[in-house]
Tab-separated table of C-alpha atoms in Angstrom:
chain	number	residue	atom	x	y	z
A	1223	UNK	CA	6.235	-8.975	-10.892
A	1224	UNK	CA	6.543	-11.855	-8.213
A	1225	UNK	CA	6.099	-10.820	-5.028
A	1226	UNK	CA	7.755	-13.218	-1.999
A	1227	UNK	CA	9.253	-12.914	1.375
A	1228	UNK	CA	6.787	-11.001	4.280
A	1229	UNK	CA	5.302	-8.551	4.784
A	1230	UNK	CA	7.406	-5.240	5.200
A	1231	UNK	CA	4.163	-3.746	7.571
A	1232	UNK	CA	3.615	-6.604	9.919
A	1233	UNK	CA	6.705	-8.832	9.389
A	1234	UNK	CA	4.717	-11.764	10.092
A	1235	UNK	CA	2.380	-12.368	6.849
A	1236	UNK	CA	3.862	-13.882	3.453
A	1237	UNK	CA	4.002	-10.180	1.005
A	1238	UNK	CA	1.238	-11.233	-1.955
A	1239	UNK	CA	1.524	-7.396	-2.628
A	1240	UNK	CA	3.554	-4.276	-4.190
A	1241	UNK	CA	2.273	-0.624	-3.316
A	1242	UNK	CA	1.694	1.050	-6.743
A	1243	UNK	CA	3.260	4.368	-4.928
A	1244	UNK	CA	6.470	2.981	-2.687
A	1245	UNK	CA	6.911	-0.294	-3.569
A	1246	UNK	CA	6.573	-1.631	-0.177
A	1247	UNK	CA	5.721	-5.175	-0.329
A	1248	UNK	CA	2.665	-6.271	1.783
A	1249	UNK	CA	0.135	-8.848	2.940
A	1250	UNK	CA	-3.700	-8.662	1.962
A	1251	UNK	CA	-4.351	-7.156	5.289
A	1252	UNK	CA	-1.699	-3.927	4.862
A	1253	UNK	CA	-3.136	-3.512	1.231
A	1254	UNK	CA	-5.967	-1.478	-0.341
A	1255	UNK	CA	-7.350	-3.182	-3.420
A	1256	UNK	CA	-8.976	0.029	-4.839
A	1257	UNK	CA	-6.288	2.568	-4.893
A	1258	UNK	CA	-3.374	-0.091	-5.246
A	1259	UNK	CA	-1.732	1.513	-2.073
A	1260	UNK	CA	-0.153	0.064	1.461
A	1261	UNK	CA	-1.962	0.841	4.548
A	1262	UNK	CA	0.270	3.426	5.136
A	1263	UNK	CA	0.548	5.237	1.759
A	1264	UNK	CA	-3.594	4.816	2.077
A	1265	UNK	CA	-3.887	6.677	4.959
A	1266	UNK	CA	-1.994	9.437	3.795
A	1267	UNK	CA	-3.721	10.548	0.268
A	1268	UNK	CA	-7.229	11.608	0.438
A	1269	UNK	CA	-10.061	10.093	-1.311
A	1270	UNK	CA	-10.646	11.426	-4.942
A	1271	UNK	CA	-7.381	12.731	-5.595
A	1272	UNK	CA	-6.397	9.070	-7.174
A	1273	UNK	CA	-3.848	8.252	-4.293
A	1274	UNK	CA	-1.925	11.330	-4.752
A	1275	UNK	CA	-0.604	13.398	-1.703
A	1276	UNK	CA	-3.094	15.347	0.317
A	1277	UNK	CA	-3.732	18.928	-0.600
A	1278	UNK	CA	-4.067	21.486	1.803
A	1279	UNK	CA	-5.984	24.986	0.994
């Protein structure tokens, strides 16, 4: 998929990006190589559930 236009985070930045969960299209800086995942999307899944939602117990 070609990615073009900015970014949907920061506005400012040309989108070289596509979150694997939401699809927002993002610069390098709103993206996180590892899990595939916008800053924001990121933030919100914990680390070793593979990017899925946070669980609570």
């Amino acid at each position: 998929m070609s990615v073009s236009g900015l970014c949907q985070v920061c506005e400012v930045e040309p989108a070289t990006h596509d979150c694997a969960r939401c699809g927002t299209f993002v610069c390098d800086n709103h993206f996180h190589r590892t899990s595939g995942l916008c800053s924001q999307c990121a933030s919100e899944s914990s680390p070793g559930e593979g990017g899925g939602p946070a669980r609570k117990f």
